[in-house]
Coordinates of C-alpha atoms and ligand atoms in Angstrom, one line a residue:
Chain A
X1 CA -32.1 -9.7 -22.9
X2 CA -31.7 -6.1 -22.0
X3 CA -29.7 -6.9 -18.9
X4 CA -27.4 -9.1 -20.8
X5 CA -26.8 -6.2 -23.2
X6 CA -25.8 -3.9 -20.5
X7 CA -23.5 -6.5 -19.0
X8 CA -21.6 -6.9 -22.2
X9 CA -21.5 -3.3 -23.2
X10 CA -21.3 -1.3 -20.1
X11 CA -21.8 2.5 -20.5
X12 CA -18.3 3.2 -19.6
X13 CA -16.9 1.0 -22.4
X14 CA -19.5 2.4 -24.8
X15 CA -18.4 5.9 -24.1
X16 CA -14.7 5.0 -24.2
X17 CA -15.1 3.1 -27.5
X18 CA -17.0 6.0 -29.1
X19 CA -14.3 8.3 -27.9
X20 CA -11.6 6.1 -29.3
X21 CA -13.4 6.0 -32.7
X22 CA -13.8 9.8 -32.7
X23 CA -10.1 10.2 -32.0
X24 CA -9.1 7.9 -34.8
X25 CA -11.5 9.6 -37.2
X26 CA -10.1 13.0 -36.3
X27 CA -6.5 11.9 -36.9
X28 CA -7.3 10.2 -40.2
X29 CA -9.4 13.1 -41.5
X30 CA -6.9 15.7 -40.3
X31 CA -4.0 13.9 -41.9
X32 CA -6.0 13.3 -45.1
X33 CA -7.0 16.9 -45.5
X34 CA -3.5 18.2 -44.9
X35 CA -1.9 15.8 -47.3
X36 CA -4.6 16.5 -49.8
X37 CA -4.0 20.2 -49.5
X38 CA -0.3 19.6 -50.5
X39 CA 0.8 22.7 -48.5
X40 CA 4.0 21.0 -47.3
X41 CA 6.7 19.3 -49.4
X42 CA 8.2 16.0 -48.6
X43 CA 11.4 17.6 -47.5
X44 CA 9.5 19.7 -45.1
X45 CA 8.0 16.6 -43.6
X46 CA 11.4 15.1 -43.4
X47 CA 12.8 18.1 -41.6
X48 CA 9.9 18.1 -39.1
X49 CA 10.5 14.4 -38.4
X50 CA 14.2 14.8 -37.9
X51 CA 13.8 17.7 -35.5
X52 CA 11.2 15.6 -33.8
X53 CA 13.6 12.7 -33.5
X54 CA 16.2 15.1 -32.0
X55 CA 13.8 16.4 -29.4
X56 CA 12.4 13.0 -28.8
X57 CA 15.8 11.5 -28.1
X58 CA 16.1 14.1 -25.3
X59 CA 12.7 13.1 -23.9
X60 CA 13.8 9.5 -24.1
X61 CA 16.9 10.2 -22.0
X62 CA 14.8 11.8 -19.3
X63 CA 12.1 9.2 -19.6
X64 CA 14.6 6.5 -18.8
X65 CA 15.0 8.0 -15.3
X66 CA 11.2 7.7 -14.6
X67 CA 11.1 4.2 -16.0
X68 CA 14.1 2.8 -14.2
X69 CA 12.9 4.0 -10.8
X70 CA 9.4 2.8 -11.5
X71 CA 10.7 -0.6 -12.6
X72 CA 12.4 -1.0 -9.2
X73 CA 10.2 0.8 -6.7
X74 CA 6.8 1.1 -8.5
X75 CA 7.0 4.8 -7.8
X76 CA 6.9 7.8 -10.0
X77 CA 9.7 10.2 -9.1
X78 CA 7.9 13.4 -10.0
X79 CA 10.9 15.4 -9.0
X80 CA 12.9 13.9 -11.9
X81 CA 12.3 17.0 -14.0
X82 CA 14.2 19.0 -11.3
X83 CA 17.0 16.4 -11.3
X84 CA 17.3 17.3 -15.0
X85 CA 17.2 21.0 -14.2
X86 CA 19.9 20.7 -11.5
X87 CA 22.4 19.4 -14.0
X88 CA 21.4 21.7 -16.9
X89 CA 21.3 24.8 -14.8
X90 CA 24.7 24.2 -13.1
X91 CA 26.4 23.3 -16.4
X92 CA 25.3 26.5 -18.1
X93 CA 27.7 28.5 -15.9
X94 CA 30.5 26.2 -16.8
X95 CA 29.5 26.5 -20.5
X96 CA 29.6 30.3 -20.3
X97 CA 33.1 30.1 -18.8
X98 CA 34.2 27.7 -21.5
X99 CA 32.8 30.1 -24.1
X100 CA 34.6 33.1 -22.7
X101 CA 37.9 31.3 -22.5
X102 CA 37.5 30.1 -26.1
X103 CA 37.7 26.4 -25.0
X104 CA 34.2 25.7 -26.2
X105 CA 35.1 26.7 -29.8
X106 CA 38.7 25.5 -29.9
X107 CA 37.9 21.9 -28.7
X108 CA 34.1 21.6 -28.8
X109 CA 33.9 17.8 -28.5
X110 CA 36.0 17.8 -25.3
X111 CA 34.3 20.8 -23.9
X112 CA 30.8 19.4 -24.5
X113 CA 31.9 16.1 -23.0
X114 CA 33.1 17.8 -19.9
X115 CA 29.8 19.8 -19.7
X116 CA 27.9 16.6 -20.0
X117 CA 30.0 15.0 -17.2
X118 CA 29.5 18.0 -14.9
X119 CA 25.8 18.0 -15.4
X120 CA 25.6 14.2 -15.0
X121 CA 27.5 14.4 -11.7
X122 CA 25.3 17.2 -10.4
X123 CA 22.1 15.5 -11.4
X124 CA 23.3 12.2 -10.0
X125 CA 24.1 13.7 -6.6
X126 CA 20.7 15.4 -6.5
X127 CA 18.9 12.2 -7.4
X128 CA 20.8 10.1 -4.8
X129 CA 20.2 12.7 -2.1
X130 CA 16.5 12.8 -3.1
X131 CA 16.3 9.0 -2.7
X132 CA 18.1 9.0 0.6
X133 CA 16.3 11.9 2.2
X134 CA 12.9 12.0 0.7
X135 CA 12.0 8.5 -0.5
X136 CA 13.8 5.9 1.5
X137 CA 12.2 6.8 4.8
X138 CA 8.8 6.3 3.1
X139 CA 9.5 2.8 1.6
X140 CA 6.6 0.6 2.6
X141 CA 4.3 3.6 3.1
X142 CA 1.1 3.7 1.0
X143 CA 1.9 4.6 -2.6
X144 CA 0.2 8.0 -2.4
X145 CA 2.7 9.2 0.3
X146 CA 5.9 9.2 -1.8
X147 CA 4.0 10.7 -4.6
X148 CA 3.0 13.7 -2.6
X149 CA 6.6 13.9 -1.2
X150 CA 7.9 13.9 -4.8
X151 CA 5.8 16.9 -5.6
X152 CA 7.1 18.6 -2.5
X153 CA 10.6 17.7 -3.3
X154 CA 10.2 19.1 -6.7
X155 CA 9.3 22.5 -5.3
X156 CA 12.0 22.3 -2.8
X157 CA 14.6 21.7 -5.5
X158 CA 13.3 24.4 -7.7
X159 CA 13.6 27.0 -4.9
X160 CA 16.9 25.7 -3.7
X161 CA 18.3 26.2 -7.2
X162 CA 16.7 29.6 -7.4
X163 CA 18.4 30.5 -4.2
X164 CA 21.7 29.2 -5.5
X165 CA 21.7 30.6 -9.0
X166 CA 19.0 33.3 -9.0
X167 CA 15.7 33.5 -10.8
X168 CA 16.9 34.9 -14.2
X169 CA 16.9 33.1 -17.4
X170 CA 20.2 32.0 -18.9
X171 CA 21.2 30.6 -22.2
X172 CA 23.7 28.0 -23.3
X173 CA 26.3 29.6 -25.6
X174 CA 26.4 28.7 -29.2
X175 CA 28.7 25.9 -30.2
X176 CA 30.1 27.0 -33.5
X177 CA 31.0 23.5 -34.6
X178 CA 27.4 22.4 -34.6
X179 CA 25.9 25.3 -36.5
X180 CA 25.0 25.0 -40.2
X181 CA 23.4 22.1 -42.0
X182 CA 24.4 18.9 -43.7
X183 CA 22.9 18.0 -47.0
X184 CA 21.7 14.4 -46.8
X185 CA 19.6 12.8 -49.5
X186 CA 18.2 16.0 -50.8
X187 CA 17.4 17.5 -47.4
X188 CA 19.2 20.1 -45.4
X189 CA 19.5 18.7 -41.9
X190 CA 20.8 21.0 -39.1
X191 CA 24.0 19.5 -37.8
X192 CA 23.0 20.1 -34.2
X193 CA 20.0 17.8 -34.6
X194 CA 22.2 15.0 -35.8
X195 CA 24.6 15.5 -33.0
X196 CA 21.9 15.6 -30.4
X197 CA 20.3 12.5 -31.8
X198 CA 23.6 10.6 -32.0
X199 CA 24.7 11.6 -28.6
X200 CA 21.4 10.5 -27.1
X201 CA 21.4 7.2 -28.9
X202 CA 25.0 6.5 -27.7
X203 CA 23.9 7.1 -24.1
X204 CA 20.9 4.8 -24.6
X205 CA 23.1 2.1 -26.1
X206 CA 25.4 2.4 -23.1
X207 CA 22.5 2.1 -20.7
X208 CA 21.1 -0.9 -22.6
X209 CA 24.5 -2.6 -22.4
X210 CA 24.7 -1.8 -18.7
X211 CA 21.3 -3.3 -17.9
X212 CA 21.6 -6.3 -20.2
X213 CA 25.2 -7.3 -19.8
X214 CA 26.7 -6.2 -16.5
X215 CA 26.3 -7.7 -13.1
X216 CA 24.8 -4.5 -11.7
X217 CA 22.3 -4.4 -14.6
X218 CA 21.3 -8.0 -14.0
X219 CA 20.9 -7.3 -10.3
X220 CA 18.7 -4.3 -11.2
X221 CA 16.5 -6.6 -13.3
X222 CA 16.4 -9.2 -10.5
X223 CA 15.4 -6.6 -7.9
X224 CA 12.8 -5.2 -10.2
X225 CA 11.2 -8.7 -10.5
X226 CA 11.4 -9.7 -6.8
X227 CA 13.1 -7.9 -4.0
X228 CA 13.0 -10.6 -1.4
X229 CA 14.4 -13.2 -3.7
X230 CA 17.0 -10.8 -4.9
X231 CA 18.1 -10.3 -1.2
X232 CA 18.4 -14.0 -0.9
X233 CA 21.0 -13.9 -3.7
X234 CA 23.1 -11.6 -1.5
X235 CA 22.0 -8.4 -3.5
X236 CA 21.9 -5.3 -1.3
X237 CA 18.6 -3.9 -2.3
X238 CA 19.3 -0.4 -1.0
X239 CA 22.5 -0.3 -3.0
X240 CA 20.7 -1.2 -6.2
X241 CA 18.0 1.4 -5.6
X242 CA 20.7 4.1 -5.1
X243 CA 22.4 2.9 -8.3
X244 CA 19.1 3.2 -10.1
X245 CA 18.5 6.7 -9.0
X246 CA 22.1 7.5 -9.9
X247 CA 21.9 6.2 -13.4
X248 CA 18.6 7.9 -14.0
X249 CA 20.1 11.1 -12.7
X250 CA 23.2 10.8 -14.8
X251 CA 21.1 10.4 -18.0
X252 CA 18.9 13.4 -17.0
X253 CA 22.0 15.6 -16.4
X254 CA 23.5 14.6 -19.7
X255 CA 20.1 15.3 -21.3
X256 CA 20.3 18.8 -19.8
X257 CA 23.4 19.7 -21.7
X258 CA 22.3 18.0 -24.9
X259 CA 19.1 19.9 -24.6
X260 CA 21.1 23.1 -24.2
X261 CA 22.8 22.4 -27.5
X262 CA 19.5 22.0 -29.2
X263 CA 17.4 24.7 -27.4
X264 CA 19.9 27.1 -25.8
X265 CA 17.3 29.4 -24.3
X266 CA 15.2 29.2 -21.2
X267 CA 17.6 27.8 -18.7
X268 CA 16.2 28.6 -15.3
X269 CA 15.0 27.0 -12.0
X270 CA 11.7 26.2 -13.6
X271 CA 13.1 24.6 -16.7
X272 CA 12.5 21.0 -15.5
X273 CA 8.7 21.2 -15.6
X274 CA 7.9 20.7 -19.2
X275 CA 10.6 18.3 -20.2
X276 CA 9.9 16.4 -17.0
X277 CA 6.2 16.0 -17.7
X278 CA 6.8 15.2 -21.4
X279 CA 9.4 12.6 -20.5
X280 CA 6.9 11.2 -18.1
X281 CA 4.4 11.1 -20.9
X282 CA 7.0 9.3 -23.0
X283 CA 7.7 6.8 -20.3
X284 CA 4.0 6.0 -19.9
X285 CA 3.5 5.9 -23.6
X286 CA 6.2 3.2 -24.0
X287 CA 5.0 1.3 -20.9
X288 CA 6.3 2.6 -17.6
X289 CA 9.0 0.3 -16.2
X290 CA 10.0 -0.8 -19.7
X291 CA 13.4 0.4 -20.8
X292 CA 13.1 0.1 -24.6
X293 CA 9.6 1.4 -24.1
X294 CA 10.9 4.7 -22.7
X295 CA 13.3 5.1 -25.6
X296 CA 10.6 4.4 -28.2
X297 CA 8.1 6.5 -26.3
X298 CA 10.4 9.4 -26.2
X299 CA 11.2 9.3 -29.9
X300 CA 7.6 8.7 -30.8
X301 CA 6.4 11.7 -28.7
X302 CA 9.1 13.9 -30.2
X303 CA 8.1 13.1 -33.7
X304 CA 4.4 13.2 -33.0
X305 CA 4.7 16.6 -31.3
X306 CA 6.7 17.8 -34.2
X307 CA 4.6 16.7 -37.1
X308 CA 1.2 16.4 -35.3
X309 CA 0.2 20.1 -35.3
X310 CA 0.9 20.5 -39.1
X311 CA -0.3 17.1 -40.1
X312 CA -3.5 16.7 -38.0
X313 CA -4.5 19.9 -36.4
X314 CA -4.1 22.1 -39.5
X315 CA -6.1 19.6 -41.6
X316 CA -8.9 20.0 -39.1
X317 CA -8.8 23.7 -39.7
X318 CA -7.4 24.6 -36.3
X319 CA -5.6 28.0 -36.4
X320 CA -2.1 28.6 -35.1
X321 CA -1.7 24.8 -34.8
X322 CA 2.1 25.2 -34.2
X323 CA 1.5 26.7 -30.8
X324 CA -0.4 23.6 -29.7
X325 CA 2.7 21.4 -29.4
X326 CA 2.4 21.0 -25.7
X327 CA -1.3 20.4 -25.9
X328 CA -0.5 17.5 -28.2
X329 CA 1.8 15.9 -25.6
X330 CA -0.7 16.2 -22.9
X331 CA -3.6 15.0 -25.0
X332 CA -1.5 12.0 -25.8
X333 CA -0.9 11.4 -22.1
X334 CA -4.6 11.5 -21.4
X335 CA -5.4 9.2 -24.3
X336 CA -2.8 6.7 -23.4
X337 CA -3.9 6.6 -19.8
X338 CA -7.5 6.0 -20.9
X339 CA -7.0 3.5 -23.6
X340 CA -3.7 1.7 -23.0
X341 CA -2.4 2.5 -19.5
X342 CA 0.2 -0.2 -19.8
X343 CA 1.7 1.7 -22.8
X344 CA 3.0 0.4 -26.1
X345 CA 5.4 -2.2 -24.8
X346 CA 4.3 -2.5 -21.2
X347 CA 2.6 -5.4 -19.5
X348 CA -0.7 -4.7 -17.7
X349 CA 0.1 -2.8 -14.6
X350 CA -2.4 -4.8 -12.6
X351 CA -0.4 -7.9 -13.3
X352 CA 2.7 -6.5 -11.7
X353 CA 3.1 -7.3 -8.0
X354 CA 3.6 -4.4 -5.7
Chain B
X1 CA 28.6 -27.1 18.5
X2 CA 25.6 -27.3 16.2
X3 CA 25.8 -25.6 12.8
X4 CA 22.5 -23.8 13.5
X5 CA 20.8 -23.3 16.8
X6 CA 17.4 -21.5 17.0
X7 CA 16.5 -20.6 20.5
X8 CA 13.0 -19.6 21.6
X9 CA 12.3 -17.5 18.5
X10 CA 9.2 -15.4 18.3
X11 CA 8.1 -13.8 15.0
X12 CA 5.2 -11.6 14.1
X13 CA 3.4 -10.3 11.0
X14 CA 1.9 -7.1 12.4
X15 CA -0.2 -8.4 15.3
X16 CA -0.2 -12.0 14.1
X17 CA 2.0 -14.0 16.4
X18 CA 3.3 -16.5 13.8
X19 CA 6.2 -18.2 15.7
X20 CA 5.6 -18.7 19.4
X21 CA 9.0 -19.8 20.7
X22 CA 10.6 -22.1 18.2
X23 CA 13.8 -23.9 19.2
X24 CA 15.6 -26.3 16.9
X25 CA 19.1 -27.4 16.0
X26 CA 20.8 -28.5 12.8
X27 CA 24.1 -30.4 13.1
X28 CA 26.7 -30.1 10.4
X29 CA 26.1 -32.7 7.6
X30 CA 22.5 -33.4 8.5
X31 CA 19.2 -33.2 6.6
X32 CA 16.7 -31.9 9.1
X33 CA 13.1 -31.6 8.1
X34 CA 10.4 -29.4 9.4
X35 CA 6.9 -30.8 8.7
X36 CA 3.5 -29.4 9.5
X37 CA 0.2 -28.4 8.0
X38 CA -0.7 -25.3 6.1
X39 CA -0.2 -22.2 8.1
X40 CA 1.8 -23.9 10.8
X41 CA 4.7 -21.5 10.4
X42 CA 7.2 -23.5 8.4
X43 CA 7.8 -20.7 5.8
X44 CA 8.0 -18.1 8.6
X45 CA 10.6 -20.2 10.4
X46 CA 12.8 -20.3 7.2
X47 CA 12.2 -16.6 6.5
X48 CA 13.3 -15.8 10.0
X49 CA 16.5 -17.9 9.8
X50 CA 17.3 -16.4 6.3
X51 CA 17.0 -12.9 7.6
X52 CA 13.9 -11.9 5.6
X53 CA 12.0 -11.5 8.8
X54 CA 13.4 -10.2 12.0
X55 CA 12.5 -12.2 15.1
X56 CA 11.1 -10.1 17.9
X57 CA 12.6 -12.4 20.5
X58 CA 15.1 -15.2 20.7
X59 CA 18.4 -16.0 19.2
X60 CA 19.6 -17.7 16.0
X61 CA 23.2 -19.0 16.3
X62 CA 24.9 -19.9 13.0
X63 CA 28.5 -21.2 13.3
X64 CA 28.7 -19.7 16.8
X65 CA 27.5 -16.2 15.9
X66 CA 24.1 -14.7 16.7
X67 CA 22.7 -13.8 13.3
X68 CA 19.2 -12.7 14.3
X69 CA 19.9 -9.1 13.5
X70 CA 21.5 -9.6 10.1
X71 CA 19.6 -8.9 6.9
X72 CA 19.1 -11.5 4.2
X73 CA 21.7 -10.3 1.8
X74 CA 24.3 -10.3 4.6
X75 CA 23.6 -13.9 5.5
X76 CA 24.3 -15.1 2.0
X77 CA 27.9 -14.1 2.6
X78 CA 27.9 -16.0 5.9
X79 CA 27.0 -19.2 4.1
X80 CA 23.2 -19.5 4.3
X81 CA 21.2 -19.9 1.1
X82 CA 17.5 -20.5 0.5
X83 CA 15.2 -22.0 -2.0
X84 CA 12.1 -20.0 -1.4
X85 CA 8.5 -21.2 -1.4
X86 CA 7.1 -21.2 -4.9
X87 CA 10.6 -21.2 -6.3
X88 CA 11.0 -17.5 -6.8
X89 CA 13.0 -17.7 -10.0
X90 CA 13.6 -14.5 -11.9
X91 CA 11.1 -15.2 -14.7
X92 CA 12.5 -12.5 -17.1
X93 CA 16.1 -13.5 -16.7
X94 CA 17.7 -16.4 -18.6
X95 CA 18.6 -19.6 -16.8
X96 CA 22.2 -18.6 -17.0
X97 CA 21.5 -15.1 -15.5
X98 CA 19.5 -16.7 -12.7
X99 CA 22.5 -18.9 -11.8
X100 CA 24.8 -15.9 -12.0
X101 CA 22.6 -14.1 -9.5
X102 CA 23.1 -17.0 -7.2
X103 CA 26.8 -16.3 -7.3
X104 CA 26.3 -12.6 -7.0
X105 CA 28.7 -12.1 -4.1
X106 CA 31.4 -14.3 -5.4
X107 CA 34.5 -13.0 -7.2
X108 CA 36.3 -16.3 -8.0
X109 CA 35.5 -16.8 -11.6
X110 CA 37.0 -20.2 -11.8
X111 CA 35.1 -21.4 -8.8
X112 CA 31.9 -20.1 -10.2
X113 CA 32.5 -21.8 -13.5
X114 CA 33.2 -25.1 -11.6
X115 CA 30.0 -24.8 -9.6
X116 CA 28.0 -23.9 -12.6
X117 CA 29.3 -27.1 -14.2
X118 CA 28.3 -29.0 -11.2
X119 CA 24.7 -27.6 -11.3
X120 CA 24.5 -28.6 -14.9
X121 CA 25.6 -32.1 -14.0
X122 CA 23.0 -32.3 -11.3
X123 CA 20.3 -31.0 -13.7
X124 CA 21.2 -31.6 -17.3
X125 CA 17.9 -30.1 -18.3
X126 CA 19.2 -26.7 -17.2
X127 CA 22.2 -27.0 -19.4
X128 CA 20.0 -27.6 -22.4
X129 CA 18.0 -24.5 -21.6
X130 CA 20.7 -22.2 -20.3
X131 CA 19.9 -19.3 -22.6
X132 CA 16.1 -19.7 -22.3
X133 CA 14.1 -17.1 -20.4
X134 CA 13.4 -18.8 -17.0
X135 CA 9.7 -17.9 -16.9
X136 CA 9.0 -20.0 -20.0
X137 CA 10.2 -23.3 -18.3
X138 CA 8.0 -25.9 -16.7
X139 CA 7.4 -26.0 -13.0
X140 CA 9.9 -28.8 -12.5
X141 CA 12.6 -27.1 -14.4
X142 CA 12.0 -23.9 -12.5
X143 CA 12.4 -25.9 -9.2
X144 CA 15.7 -27.3 -10.5
X145 CA 16.8 -23.8 -11.3
X146 CA 15.8 -22.5 -7.9
X147 CA 17.9 -25.3 -6.3
X148 CA 20.8 -24.8 -8.6
X149 CA 20.8 -21.1 -8.1
X150 CA 20.8 -21.6 -4.3
X151 CA 23.9 -23.8 -4.6
X152 CA 25.8 -21.2 -6.6
X153 CA 26.6 -19.3 -3.4
X154 CA 28.3 -22.4 -2.0
X155 CA 26.2 -22.5 1.1
X156 CA 27.1 -24.4 4.2
X157 CA 23.4 -24.4 5.2
X158 CA 20.7 -24.8 2.5
X159 CA 17.2 -23.9 3.5
X160 CA 14.5 -25.4 1.3
X161 CA 10.8 -24.4 1.4
X162 CA 8.6 -27.1 -0.1
X163 CA 10.7 -28.0 -3.1
X164 CA 8.2 -30.7 -4.1
X165 CA 5.2 -28.4 -4.2
X166 CA 3.1 -28.7 -7.3
X167 CA 5.4 -31.3 -9.0
X168 CA 4.5 -34.6 -10.7
X169 CA 5.5 -37.7 -8.7
X170 CA 8.4 -38.5 -11.0
X171 CA 9.9 -35.1 -10.5
X172 CA 9.3 -35.2 -6.8
X173 CA 11.4 -38.3 -6.7
X174 CA 14.1 -36.7 -8.7
X175 CA 14.2 -33.6 -6.5
X176 CA 14.5 -35.6 -3.3
X177 CA 17.2 -37.7 -4.8
X178 CA 19.1 -34.6 -5.7
X179 CA 18.7 -33.2 -2.2
X180 CA 20.2 -36.4 -0.8
X181 CA 23.0 -36.0 -3.3
X182 CA 23.7 -32.4 -2.4
X183 CA 23.7 -33.4 1.3
X184 CA 26.2 -36.3 0.7
X185 CA 28.5 -33.8 -1.1
X186 CA 28.7 -31.9 2.2
X187 CA 25.9 -29.3 2.3
X188 CA 23.7 -29.3 5.4
X189 CA 20.0 -29.0 4.6
X190 CA 17.0 -27.7 6.6
X191 CA 14.0 -29.0 4.6
X192 CA 10.5 -27.7 5.0
X193 CA 7.8 -30.0 3.5
X194 CA 4.2 -30.8 3.5
X195 CA 5.1 -34.1 1.8
X196 CA 6.1 -35.6 5.1
X197 CA 6.3 -39.0 3.7
X198 CA 9.2 -38.2 1.3
X199 CA 10.8 -35.7 3.7
X200 CA 11.1 -38.3 6.5
X201 CA 12.6 -40.8 4.1
X202 CA 15.6 -38.7 3.3
X203 CA 16.0 -36.7 6.6
X204 CA 18.1 -37.7 9.6
X205 CA 15.9 -35.9 12.1
X206 CA 12.6 -34.0 12.0
X207 CA 10.5 -31.5 13.9
X208 CA 6.7 -31.2 13.7
X209 CA 5.3 -27.7 13.7
X210 CA 1.8 -26.8 14.7
X211 CA 0.4 -23.3 14.9
X212 CA 3.8 -21.7 15.5
X213 CA 5.0 -24.2 18.0
X214 CA 7.2 -27.3 17.8
X215 CA 5.1 -30.2 19.1
X216 CA 7.4 -33.1 18.3
X217 CA 11.0 -33.8 17.5
X218 CA 12.8 -37.0 16.9
X219 CA 14.9 -39.0 14.5
X220 CA 13.2 -39.3 11.1
X221 CA 12.8 -43.1 11.7
X222 CA 11.0 -42.7 15.0
X223 CA 8.8 -39.9 13.6
X224 CA 7.7 -42.3 10.7
X225 CA 6.5 -44.7 13.4
X226 CA 4.9 -42.1 15.6
X227 CA 1.1 -42.7 15.6
X228 CA 0.2 -38.9 15.7
X229 CA 2.6 -38.2 12.8
X230 CA 1.2 -41.2 10.9
X231 CA -2.3 -40.0 11.4
X232 CA -1.9 -36.3 10.8
X233 CA 0.9 -36.1 8.2
X234 CA 1.4 -39.5 6.6
X235 CA -2.3 -40.3 6.0
X236 CA -2.0 -43.6 7.9
X237 CA -5.0 -44.4 10.1
Ligands
ADP401 N1 2.8 -11.9 5.0 C1 2.0 -12.3 6.0 N2 1.2 -11.5 6.6 C2 0.4 -11.9 7.6 N3 0.3 -13.1 8.1 C3 1.1 -14.0 7.5 C4 1.9 -13.7 6.4 N4 2.6 -14.8 6.0 C5 2.1 -15.8 6.8 N5 1.2 -15.4 7.7 C6 0.5 -16.1 8.7 O1 1.5 -16.7 9.5 C7 1.2 -18.1 9.8 C8 2.3 -19.0 9.4 O2 2.4 -19.0 8.0 P1 3.5 -19.7 7.2 O3 4.7 -19.6 7.8 O4 3.4 -19.3 5.8 O5 2.9 -21.2 7.2 P2 3.4 -22.5 6.4 O6 4.6 -22.2 5.6 O7 3.6 -23.5 7.5 O8 2.2 -22.9 5.6 C9 -0.2 -18.3 9.1 O9 -1.2 -18.2 10.1 C10 -0.2 -17.3 8.1 O10 -1.6 -16.9 7.8
MG402 MG1 4.8 -22.3 3.6

């Protein structure tokens, strides 16, 4: 009898289940207390959610780079945050020049589009070089090897860009056209958040179209399912892998400029770390390797990070909850890895053939 | 000149010596079958010809050119196509998308449309299911798809690895009929089978493979009468 009991409820699952229940109780109690307290109005919640969506759409763009590469190579490109940095850091100089010449304010749409292109090109080049130099020689090596290389590459890129552009912090100039707010359904929404969200969504739609409808996209999906059979179709696997890194890089670069619109400060050689790891969290949350998953995961993380401190932590009586945003993201990563490593939309990782 | 000429090919998986000097030829227009038990090296032979595995020694001459050093995706352009063991369909892609992948290297839209129509004539079941996700189809339908997909590159040599595996007898019959039909329409076929009985019925010639070596080769008619073949592969005592 006793042995049977232990077979069915192993200690590990007992501990995990208690943990899961405690987490759920904490979330429910915290949210209940906060809402009961009535400290925040509906429109405050709305504005927190909207800024969360804007931030989350940026995470989503970066997260797509992790997920695309994972989908094809079953590898986490931990230097992807630096790919993002490369574009964002380079474009800030162009942005400053645009600001000084008045181009940024006279034709903001064109100027920002050019900035996005510049950043996307730089990030794409960095991503493609990274693949060629750091990862391709290690294809077929045990999976830990490229992982360690990725971390090394990440430092290498940071210090390369520090060497190129210096170690000071820079800021994206203000774009006058996106300052101010729009009054929508009784709420004042900052225009910049709407612009950020729309721009990110447009890019995601473009990506989705590329993957679902174009020949290259179909080939990417074929390679992700079975490399050998894809080769038997005449698909050059290396070419598709390069393409995947390039697309992920372009999205990350674009995200760098969009991020600069939203959070102008803090552009430096280390700026890739937090967005990188948060986007990774978002990708895992949505189910790594799953494209809609990365988009949803990014949006969800952004919103959760934005309303979580006020909604849950405050209700639990935790002081200065707003400063715990980052902690929320990392707690979420840990929770997902423990309870649902395949993510929201992902299949079980163990089912996927290496 | 033979369409395909494999000369003394050796292939390895790490230290495992899987092919120990295979030589065979396939003439234009033939169906040649390669029979042998489990682990004999049939799949390895096809993988080596199709470029998935590089031979360590020997030559593979296709249409007069040594192709041993080419990689798989390059050989598709040269006119070799393979139906892999276990079908290898793209489960998450639709039937139509799978067929499009078969025509990946082609640019002639009209020609592709024509060949797609021909595949749907060969396998009307695929036409009915063309927008279905391939992984949700039955084993037989998946095999039809794998064959149709391989035809979409307009191969001059079609390599088939156990197309009858795991199929009900009626379907096996259908698949073999189709292989004959494909061959009559002008495609040369190198067919690997454990179902030696069926394979020898449609093939012109055959080779018997045992632990990485060819132990017998003859016309299909003669092989059917061969006592060792009858005993080992046809279940006739
Ligand atoms: N991926 C592999 N790694 C190591 N050994 C393999 C691999 N594939 C096949 N082999 C070995 O090579 C030999 C030939 O296998 P295979 O060509 O698959 O035989 P068949 O298709 O005739 O059943 C077998 O001994 C098999 O165990
Ligand atoms: Mg086999």
